[in-house]
Coordinates of C-alpha atoms in Angstrom, one line a residue:
Chain A
M70 CA 0.0 0.0 0.0
L71 CA 1.4 3.4 -1.0
T72 CA 0.6 6.3 1.3
I73 CA 1.2 10.0 0.9
N74 CA 0.8 12.4 3.8
N75 CA 0.8 16.2 3.6
L76 CA 2.9 16.3 0.5
N77 CA 3.8 19.9 -0.6
F78 CA 6.1 20.7 -3.5
G79 CA 7.1 23.7 -5.5
Y80 CA 9.9 24.2 -8.1
K81 CA 10.3 27.8 -6.8
K82 CA 9.8 29.2 -3.3
N83 CA 6.3 30.5 -2.7
V84 CA 5.0 28.9 -5.9
P85 CA 3.5 25.6 -4.8
V86 CA 2.7 23.0 -7.5
L87 CA 1.4 20.4 -5.1
K88 CA -0.6 21.5 -2.1
D89 CA -1.2 19.3 0.9
I90 CA -1.7 16.0 -0.9
N91 CA -3.0 13.1 1.1
L92 CA -3.5 9.8 -0.7
T93 CA -3.6 6.1 -0.1
L94 CA -3.3 3.7 -3.0
D95 CA -4.4 0.1 -2.5
S96 CA -4.3 -2.7 -5.0
G97 CA -6.2 -2.1 -8.1
F98 CA -6.1 0.5 -10.9
S99 CA -6.1 4.1 -9.8
L100 CA -6.4 6.7 -12.6
L101 CA -4.7 10.0 -11.9
V102 CA -6.5 12.6 -14.1
G103 CA -6.3 16.3 -14.5
E104 CA -5.8 19.1 -17.0
N105 CA -2.3 20.2 -18.3
G106 CA -0.3 21.8 -15.5
S107 CA -2.4 20.4 -12.8
G108 CA 0.6 18.7 -11.2
K109 CA 0.2 15.1 -12.3
S110 CA 3.7 14.7 -13.6
T111 CA 5.1 16.5 -10.5
L112 CA 3.2 14.2 -8.2
I113 CA 4.5 11.1 -10.2
N114 CA 8.0 12.5 -10.0
C115 CA 7.6 12.8 -6.2
M116 CA 6.2 9.3 -6.0
T117 CA 9.1 7.8 -8.0
G118 CA 11.6 9.7 -5.8
V119 CA 13.0 11.9 -8.6
L120 CA 11.7 15.0 -6.8
C121 CA 11.6 15.5 -3.1
G122 CA 8.9 17.5 -1.4
S123 CA 7.9 18.1 2.2
G124 CA 5.6 15.4 3.6
K125 CA 5.8 11.7 3.7
I126 CA 5.6 9.1 1.0
E127 CA 5.9 5.4 2.0
I128 CA 5.2 1.9 0.7
D129 CA 4.3 -0.3 3.6
G130 CA 6.5 1.8 5.9
V131 CA 9.4 2.0 3.4
P132 CA 10.2 5.7 2.9
C133 CA 10.5 7.3 -0.5
G134 CA 14.1 8.0 -1.6
S135 CA 15.6 4.8 -0.3
R136 CA 16.8 2.0 -2.6
E137 CA 14.3 -0.4 -1.0
Y138 CA 11.5 2.0 -2.0
A139 CA 12.9 2.2 -5.5
R140 CA 12.8 -1.6 -5.7
C141 CA 9.1 -1.6 -4.7
V142 CA 8.2 0.8 -7.5
S143 CA 8.1 0.2 -11.3
Y144 CA 7.8 3.4 -13.3
L145 CA 7.0 3.7 -17.0
P146 CA 7.6 7.2 -18.3
Q147 CA 5.6 8.8 -21.0
T148 CA 8.5 8.5 -23.4
F149 CA 10.3 5.2 -22.7
D150 CA 13.2 5.3 -25.1
V151 CA 16.3 4.2 -23.2
Y152 CA 19.0 3.1 -25.6
P153 CA 16.8 3.3 -28.7
A154 CA 19.6 2.0 -31.0
L155 CA 19.7 -1.3 -29.1
K156 CA 17.5 -4.4 -29.6
V157 CA 14.4 -4.8 -27.5
G158 CA 15.9 -7.9 -25.7
E159 CA 19.1 -5.9 -24.9
I160 CA 17.1 -3.0 -23.4
L161 CA 15.1 -5.4 -21.2
E162 CA 18.3 -7.0 -20.0
F163 CA 19.6 -3.6 -19.1
V164 CA 16.4 -2.7 -17.2
A165 CA 16.6 -6.1 -15.4
G166 CA 20.1 -5.1 -14.2
L167 CA 18.8 -1.8 -12.9
K168 CA 16.1 -3.6 -11.1
G169 CA 18.5 -6.0 -9.4
V170 CA 17.4 -9.2 -11.1
P171 CA 20.3 -11.7 -10.4
K172 CA 22.6 -12.1 -13.4
K173 CA 21.8 -15.8 -13.9
E174 CA 18.1 -15.0 -14.0
V175 CA 18.2 -12.1 -16.4
K176 CA 17.6 -14.2 -19.6
Q177 CA 14.7 -16.0 -18.1
A178 CA 13.2 -12.7 -16.7
V179 CA 13.4 -11.1 -20.1
K180 CA 11.8 -14.2 -21.7
D181 CA 8.9 -14.2 -19.2
A182 CA 8.3 -10.5 -19.5
A183 CA 8.3 -10.7 -23.3
Q184 CA 5.9 -13.6 -23.2
R185 CA 3.5 -11.8 -20.9
T186 CA 3.5 -8.7 -23.0
N187 CA 3.5 -10.5 -26.3
T188 CA 6.8 -9.0 -27.5
E189 CA 8.7 -12.3 -27.8
S190 CA 9.0 -12.0 -31.6
F191 CA 10.4 -8.5 -31.3
L192 CA 13.3 -9.3 -28.9
E193 CA 15.8 -9.2 -31.8
T194 CA 14.3 -6.0 -33.3
K195 CA 15.9 -2.6 -32.7
F196 CA 13.8 -0.5 -30.4
K197 CA 13.8 2.5 -32.7
K198 CA 12.2 0.4 -35.4
C199 CA 9.2 -0.7 -33.3
S200 CA 5.8 0.9 -33.7
Q201 CA 4.4 3.2 -31.0
G202 CA 2.2 0.5 -29.7
M203 CA 5.0 -2.0 -29.6
K204 CA 7.2 0.5 -27.8
R205 CA 4.5 0.8 -25.1
R206 CA 4.4 -3.0 -24.7
V207 CA 8.2 -3.1 -24.4
G208 CA 7.7 -0.4 -21.7
I209 CA 5.2 -2.7 -19.9
A210 CA 7.7 -5.6 -20.2
S211 CA 10.3 -3.4 -18.5
A212 CA 7.9 -2.5 -15.8
L213 CA 7.3 -6.2 -15.1
M214 CA 11.0 -6.7 -14.3
G215 CA 11.8 -7.0 -10.7
D216 CA 8.2 -7.8 -9.7
A217 CA 7.5 -4.5 -8.0
D218 CA 4.4 -4.0 -5.9
V219 CA 3.5 -0.5 -7.1
I220 CA 3.4 0.3 -10.8
I221 CA 3.3 3.9 -12.0
L222 CA 2.5 4.5 -15.6
D223 CA 2.7 8.1 -17.0
E224 CA 0.3 8.6 -19.9
P225 CA 0.8 5.2 -21.2
T226 CA -1.6 5.4 -24.1
A227 CA -0.5 8.8 -25.4
G228 CA 0.1 8.5 -29.2
V229 CA -1.3 5.0 -29.4
D230 CA -4.0 4.3 -32.0
P231 CA -7.4 2.9 -30.7
K232 CA -6.7 -0.6 -31.9
E233 CA -3.4 -0.8 -30.1
R234 CA -4.9 0.9 -27.1
R235 CA -7.5 -2.0 -26.7
Q236 CA -4.6 -4.5 -26.9
F237 CA -2.7 -2.4 -24.4
Y238 CA -5.6 -2.4 -21.9
R239 CA -5.8 -6.2 -22.1
T240 CA -2.0 -6.5 -21.6
I241 CA -1.8 -4.3 -18.5
K242 CA -4.9 -5.8 -16.9
E243 CA -3.4 -9.3 -17.3
C244 CA 0.1 -8.3 -16.3
F245 CA -0.6 -6.1 -13.3
A246 CA -3.6 -7.9 -11.8
G247 CA -3.5 -7.7 -8.0
K248 CA -0.8 -4.9 -7.9
T249 CA -1.2 -1.3 -6.9
V250 CA -1.3 0.5 -10.2
L251 CA -1.4 4.3 -10.8
I252 CA -2.0 5.5 -14.3
S253 CA -1.7 9.2 -15.2
T254 CA -3.9 10.0 -18.2
H255 CA -5.8 12.6 -20.3
I256 CA -7.7 10.0 -22.2
L257 CA -11.3 9.3 -21.2
D258 CA -11.2 5.9 -22.8
D259 CA -8.5 4.9 -20.3
I260 CA -10.7 5.8 -17.4
E261 CA -13.7 3.9 -18.8
S262 CA -11.6 0.8 -19.5
L263 CA -9.3 0.6 -16.6
A264 CA -10.4 2.6 -13.6
D265 CA -11.1 1.0 -10.2
N266 CA -10.5 4.3 -8.6
I267 CA -10.4 7.9 -9.8
I268 CA -8.0 10.6 -8.5
M269 CA -8.6 14.1 -9.9
L270 CA -6.0 16.7 -9.6
S271 CA -6.7 20.4 -10.2
R272 CA -4.2 23.1 -9.6
G273 CA -2.1 20.9 -7.4
K274 CA -4.9 19.8 -5.2
I275 CA -6.9 16.6 -5.1
T276 CA -10.5 17.4 -5.9
C277 CA -11.8 13.9 -6.1
N278 CA -10.6 10.5 -4.9
M279 CA -13.2 7.8 -5.0
P280 CA -14.1 4.5 -6.6
Y281 CA -15.1 4.7 -10.3
S282 CA -18.6 3.4 -9.6
E283 CA -19.1 6.2 -7.1
F284 CA -17.5 8.7 -9.4
I285 CA -19.9 8.2 -12.3
S286 CA -22.9 8.7 -10.1
S287 CA -21.4 11.4 -8.0
L288 CA -23.4 14.2 -9.6
G289 CA -26.7 12.5 -8.6
R290 CA -27.7 12.1 -12.2
E291 CA -26.4 10.4 -15.3
A292 CA -23.4 12.4 -16.5
T293 CA -20.8 11.8 -19.1
L294 CA -17.2 11.5 -18.3
E295 CA -16.6 15.0 -19.9
E296 CA -19.1 16.6 -17.6
L297 CA -17.6 14.9 -14.5
W298 CA -14.2 15.9 -15.6
I299 CA -15.2 19.6 -16.0
H300 CA -17.1 19.5 -12.7
Y301 CA -14.2 18.3 -10.6
Q302 CA -11.7 20.6 -12.4
E303 CA -13.9 23.6 -11.7
A304 CA -14.2 22.4 -8.1
G305 CA -10.4 22.8 -7.9
N306 CA -10.5 26.3 -9.5
D307 CA -13.1 27.4 -6.9
T308 CA -10.9 26.5 -4.0
V309 CA -7.9 28.4 -5.2
E310 CA -7.1 31.4 -3.0
Chain B
M256 CA 22.0 -6.2 -6.4
I257 CA 21.1 -3.3 -8.8
R258 CA 23.8 -2.7 -11.4
W259 CA 24.5 -0.9 -14.6
S260 CA 25.1 -3.6 -17.3
K261 CA 28.6 -3.6 -18.7
K262 CA 27.3 -5.4 -21.7
T263 CA 24.9 -2.5 -22.5
D264 CA 27.8 -0.1 -22.2
F265 CA 29.8 -2.1 -24.6
L266 CA 26.9 -2.4 -27.1
S267 CA 26.3 1.3 -27.0
I268 CA 29.9 2.2 -28.1
R269 CA 30.8 -0.8 -30.3
Y270 CA 30.6 1.2 -33.6
P271 CA 32.5 4.4 -32.6
L272 CA 35.0 2.2 -30.8
M273 CA 35.5 0.2 -34.0
A274 CA 35.9 3.4 -36.0
F275 CA 38.6 4.6 -33.5
L276 CA 40.5 1.3 -33.8
I277 CA 40.4 1.5 -37.6
F278 CA 41.6 5.1 -37.3
L279 CA 44.5 4.1 -35.1
C280 CA 45.5 1.3 -37.5
F281 CA 45.1 3.7 -40.4
I282 CA 47.7 6.1 -38.8
Q283 CA 50.2 3.3 -38.9
L284 CA 49.9 3.1 -42.7
M285 CA 51.0 6.7 -43.1
P286 CA 54.8 6.9 -43.0
Q287 CA 54.9 10.7 -43.2
V288 CA 53.4 10.8 -39.6
F289 CA 56.7 9.5 -38.2
I290 CA 59.2 11.6 -40.1
T291 CA 60.9 13.4 -37.3
S292 CA 63.2 16.4 -37.5
S293 CA 65.5 16.6 -34.5
Q294 CA 67.7 19.4 -33.2
M295 CA 70.7 19.1 -30.9
D296 CA 72.3 22.2 -29.6
T297 CA 74.4 22.2 -26.5
Q298 CA 72.9 25.5 -25.4
L299 CA 69.3 24.4 -25.8
P300 CA 67.2 21.4 -24.6
P301 CA 66.8 18.6 -27.2
S302 CA 63.8 18.8 -29.4
A303 CA 62.0 16.6 -32.0
D304 CA 59.2 17.5 -34.3
N305 CA 56.7 15.2 -36.1
D306 CA 53.0 14.8 -36.9
I307 CA 52.3 12.1 -34.2
Y308 CA 50.4 14.4 -31.8
F309 CA 48.4 15.9 -34.7
W310 CA 46.9 12.5 -35.5
M311 CA 47.1 10.9 -32.0
Q312 CA 45.7 13.8 -30.1
L313 CA 44.0 16.5 -32.2
V314 CA 42.2 14.2 -34.7
A315 CA 41.8 11.3 -32.1
Y316 CA 40.0 13.8 -29.8
V317 CA 37.0 13.8 -32.2
F318 CA 36.8 10.0 -32.1
I319 CA 37.2 9.8 -28.4
A320 CA 34.5 12.5 -27.9
L321 CA 32.2 10.4 -30.1
I322 CA 32.8 7.3 -28.0
V323 CA 32.2 9.2 -24.8
C324 CA 29.0 10.7 -26.2
F325 CA 27.6 7.3 -27.1
Y326 CA 28.7 5.9 -23.7
F327 CA 27.1 8.6 -21.6
E328 CA 24.2 9.6 -23.8
E329 CA 21.5 7.8 -21.8
T330 CA 23.1 8.9 -18.5
F331 CA 22.7 12.6 -19.3
R332 CA 19.9 12.9 -21.9
T333 CA 17.0 14.3 -20.0
P334 CA 14.2 11.7 -20.5
S335 CA 16.4 8.7 -19.9
A336 CA 18.4 10.3 -17.1
H337 CA 15.0 11.0 -15.4
Y338 CA 14.0 7.4 -15.9
I339 CA 17.3 5.9 -14.7
G340 CA 17.2 8.3 -11.7
T341 CA 14.2 6.4 -10.4
F342 CA 16.4 3.3 -9.8
K343 CA 18.4 5.2 -7.2
L344 CA 21.7 3.9 -8.5
G345 CA 23.6 7.0 -7.3
T346 CA 26.1 9.3 -9.0
F347 CA 29.1 7.1 -7.9
R348 CA 27.8 4.0 -9.8
T349 CA 26.0 5.8 -12.6
V350 CA 28.8 8.2 -13.5
F351 CA 32.1 7.7 -11.6
L352 CA 32.6 3.9 -11.8
R353 CA 31.6 3.8 -15.5
Y354 CA 33.9 6.7 -16.2
V355 CA 36.8 4.9 -14.6
R356 CA 36.0 1.8 -16.5
L357 CA 35.8 3.6 -19.9
L358 CA 39.0 5.5 -19.2
F359 CA 40.8 2.3 -18.4
I360 CA 39.6 0.6 -21.6
M361 CA 40.5 3.6 -23.7
E362 CA 44.0 3.8 -22.2
I363 CA 44.5 0.1 -22.8
I364 CA 43.5 0.5 -26.5
Y365 CA 45.3 3.7 -27.2
L366 CA 48.6 3.6 -25.4
P367 CA 50.1 0.6 -27.3
F368 CA 49.5 2.6 -30.5
V369 CA 51.4 5.6 -29.0
Y370 CA 54.3 3.3 -28.2
I371 CA 54.4 2.0 -31.8
C372 CA 54.3 5.6 -33.1
I373 CA 57.2 6.6 -30.8
F374 CA 59.1 3.4 -31.8
R375 CA 58.8 4.4 -35.4
A376 CA 59.8 8.0 -34.8
N377 CA 62.9 6.7 -33.0
K378 CA 63.6 4.5 -36.0
N379 CA 63.5 7.6 -38.1
I380 CA 65.8 9.5 -35.8
R381 CA 68.3 6.6 -35.9
Y382 CA 68.1 6.7 -39.7
N383 CA 68.8 10.5 -39.6
M384 CA 71.8 9.9 -37.3
E385 CA 73.3 7.4 -39.8
F386 CA 72.5 9.6 -42.8
F387 CA 73.8 12.9 -41.4
G388 CA 76.5 11.4 -39.1
S389 CA 75.2 13.5 -36.2
V390 CA 74.0 12.6 -32.7
F391 CA 70.4 13.3 -31.8
E392 CA 68.6 12.3 -28.7
L393 CA 66.2 9.4 -29.0
I394 CA 62.7 9.8 -27.5
D395 CA 62.1 7.9 -24.2
P396 CA 58.8 6.2 -25.0
L397 CA 57.7 6.6 -21.4
K398 CA 57.4 10.3 -21.6
P399 CA 55.1 10.6 -24.6
I400 CA 53.1 7.6 -23.3
F401 CA 52.6 9.4 -20.0
Q402 CA 51.7 12.7 -21.9
C403 CA 49.2 10.8 -24.1
S404 CA 47.7 9.0 -21.0
V405 CA 47.0 12.5 -19.6
F406 CA 45.6 13.6 -22.9
M407 CA 43.2 10.6 -22.9
L408 CA 42.2 11.5 -19.3
F409 CA 41.4 15.0 -20.5
A410 CA 39.6 13.8 -23.7
V411 CA 37.3 11.4 -21.9
T412 CA 36.6 13.8 -19.0
S413 CA 36.0 16.9 -21.1
A414 CA 33.6 15.1 -23.4
M415 CA 31.8 13.6 -20.4
F416 CA 31.5 17.1 -18.9
F417 CA 30.2 18.6 -22.2
M418 CA 27.7 15.8 -22.3
A419 CA 26.6 16.5 -18.8
L420 CA 26.2 20.1 -19.6
L421 CA 24.7 20.0 -23.0
K422 CA 22.8 16.7 -22.8
N423 CA 22.9 16.2 -26.5
K424 CA 25.6 14.4 -28.4
V425 CA 25.3 16.5 -31.5
Y426 CA 26.1 19.7 -29.6
V427 CA 29.0 18.0 -27.9
I428 CA 30.5 16.8 -31.3
V429 CA 30.1 20.3 -32.7
L430 CA 31.8 21.8 -29.7
T431 CA 34.6 19.3 -30.0
L432 CA 35.1 20.2 -33.6
V433 CA 35.2 23.9 -32.7
I434 CA 37.9 23.2 -30.1
C435 CA 39.9 21.2 -32.6
I436 CA 39.7 24.1 -35.1
M437 CA 40.7 26.6 -32.5
E438 CA 43.5 24.3 -31.5
I439 CA 45.0 24.6 -35.0
R440 CA 45.4 28.4 -35.0
A441 CA 43.8 30.3 -32.2
F442 CA 44.9 28.4 -29.1
P443 CA 48.6 28.4 -30.0
I444 CA 48.5 32.2 -30.5
L445 CA 46.5 32.7 -27.2
F446 CA 48.2 30.1 -24.9
D447 CA 51.5 29.3 -26.6
K448 CA 53.1 26.5 -24.5
Y449 CA 49.8 25.9 -22.7
T450 CA 48.0 24.9 -25.9
L451 CA 46.0 21.8 -25.0
F452 CA 47.4 19.4 -27.6
R453 CA 50.9 21.1 -27.9
G454 CA 52.8 19.4 -30.7
A455 CA 49.7 18.8 -32.7
T456 CA 50.3 22.2 -34.3
M457 CA 52.6 25.0 -33.0
P458 CA 54.5 25.1 -30.7
R459 CA 56.4 21.8 -31.1
A460 CA 55.8 18.9 -28.6
D461 CA 58.1 18.5 -25.7
Y462 CA 59.0 14.8 -25.9
F463 CA 61.8 15.1 -23.4
S464 CA 59.9 15.8 -20.1
F465 CA 57.0 14.2 -18.3
F466 CA 55.1 17.3 -17.4
P467 CA 55.4 20.1 -20.0
E468 CA 53.1 23.1 -19.3
N469 CA 50.2 21.8 -21.5
V470 CA 50.1 18.4 -19.9
L471 CA 49.9 20.1 -16.5
S472 CA 47.0 22.1 -17.7
L473 CA 45.3 19.0 -19.2
F474 CA 45.6 17.3 -15.8
V475 CA 44.2 20.2 -13.8
L476 CA 41.3 20.8 -16.3
S477 CA 40.5 17.0 -16.2
F478 CA 40.1 17.2 -12.4
I479 CA 37.9 20.3 -12.6
F480 CA 35.7 18.8 -15.3
L481 CA 35.3 15.5 -13.4
M482 CA 34.2 17.4 -10.2
L483 CA 31.8 19.6 -12.2
T484 CA 30.3 16.5 -13.9
L485 CA 29.7 14.7 -10.6
I486 CA 28.1 17.9 -9.2
L487 CA 26.0 18.4 -12.3
H488 CA 24.7 14.8 -12.1
R489 CA 24.2 14.8 -8.4
F490 CA 22.0 18.0 -8.4
N491 CA 20.3 17.7 -11.8
K492 CA 16.9 16.3 -10.8
T493 CA 14.7 17.2 -13.8

């Protein structure tokens, strides 16, 4: 379980980007949504330990910033393109090393991850020659390495066509079942297809954190996802001093 | 235990490394590089002049910079540096250990070629002695080998620093080419004996001491660049 207590962060003094974030992520798919500049990427950077704000971030008592915490988290950035000139298999071996997979088990771990993400036939293909959808699947395979408990995916379906997106949803549902998964997205289709829980961020504040079933009926009437999105974004704007 | 794969490092530099090896072999095919004019004057220190440092330092610098750029590209390029940063490998393992490893490999590859070059230059000096019936001082291979090892230290460290600063290998290569062009004409005028690759152009190389002025500056600059690189990597979070 990932917990965030009283997280505040700003790139400049007196210009807060994240304001008093309190969050608990349990197993299941949580979708982090919000407009551009709402602080989604900053929050993800804090959760992955790249940025350090005031407040507490922990996974089952392990504090953010430690190596142990880093081992518990698997992060897939929006643009996963480490060593694009290498072959897919070589990249996965590299990531396996970074995640501390023992040397003797690397080959098997790569094979397993490729099998689960259906990228086996691409292991000998250069990463830069893969399609956008395939690159995303390789990213998922890399996130599978090390068997982390918390998975953080930053806009994983950006730039992926609808057909590939469907395949992608199936893949991550199968691969990350039972794990704590946080997905940052702009795409309403992602919410509909994946969300167990919705976290809405507006101007650095959480304006909504509830199960998806509650979220869609939260206005007390039948509302579209667009309407709900706008409603909770405006709720954030209203509370800004 | 988390680790940065050595295999990945090798795979990332295999082509520029191969090009560098071909270049070093190619130099051996050009006899004019080793033609050495010597001067002996009881009033002055001995001196020898040839094109070895032009090829083995000035031109080699471009190849070395290329290898370093490929080696450290993913370490410093913003999106991948950000991603790799999430693994908490630390600056020591991500930069310093890999830097030491690369430097060691480059020295191992490069220095034997320097020895061969000096051996051939000495052969030319011996030929001159026979031909002119004069006495010239032979070059002690240890001195140029030491100078070239410091040059390699500078080349690797400076390229790594530029990569840490500019984060894009194209910019680093352009900057390296600019330095090489400046080295041909502007630096000798500005710095005289402190010219980075002294002997590649004017003034002539000092083959008869371990620490001529330029080697000392290369050494100091390497140390400064290394410290700056480690600081840049340590504090560059986004």
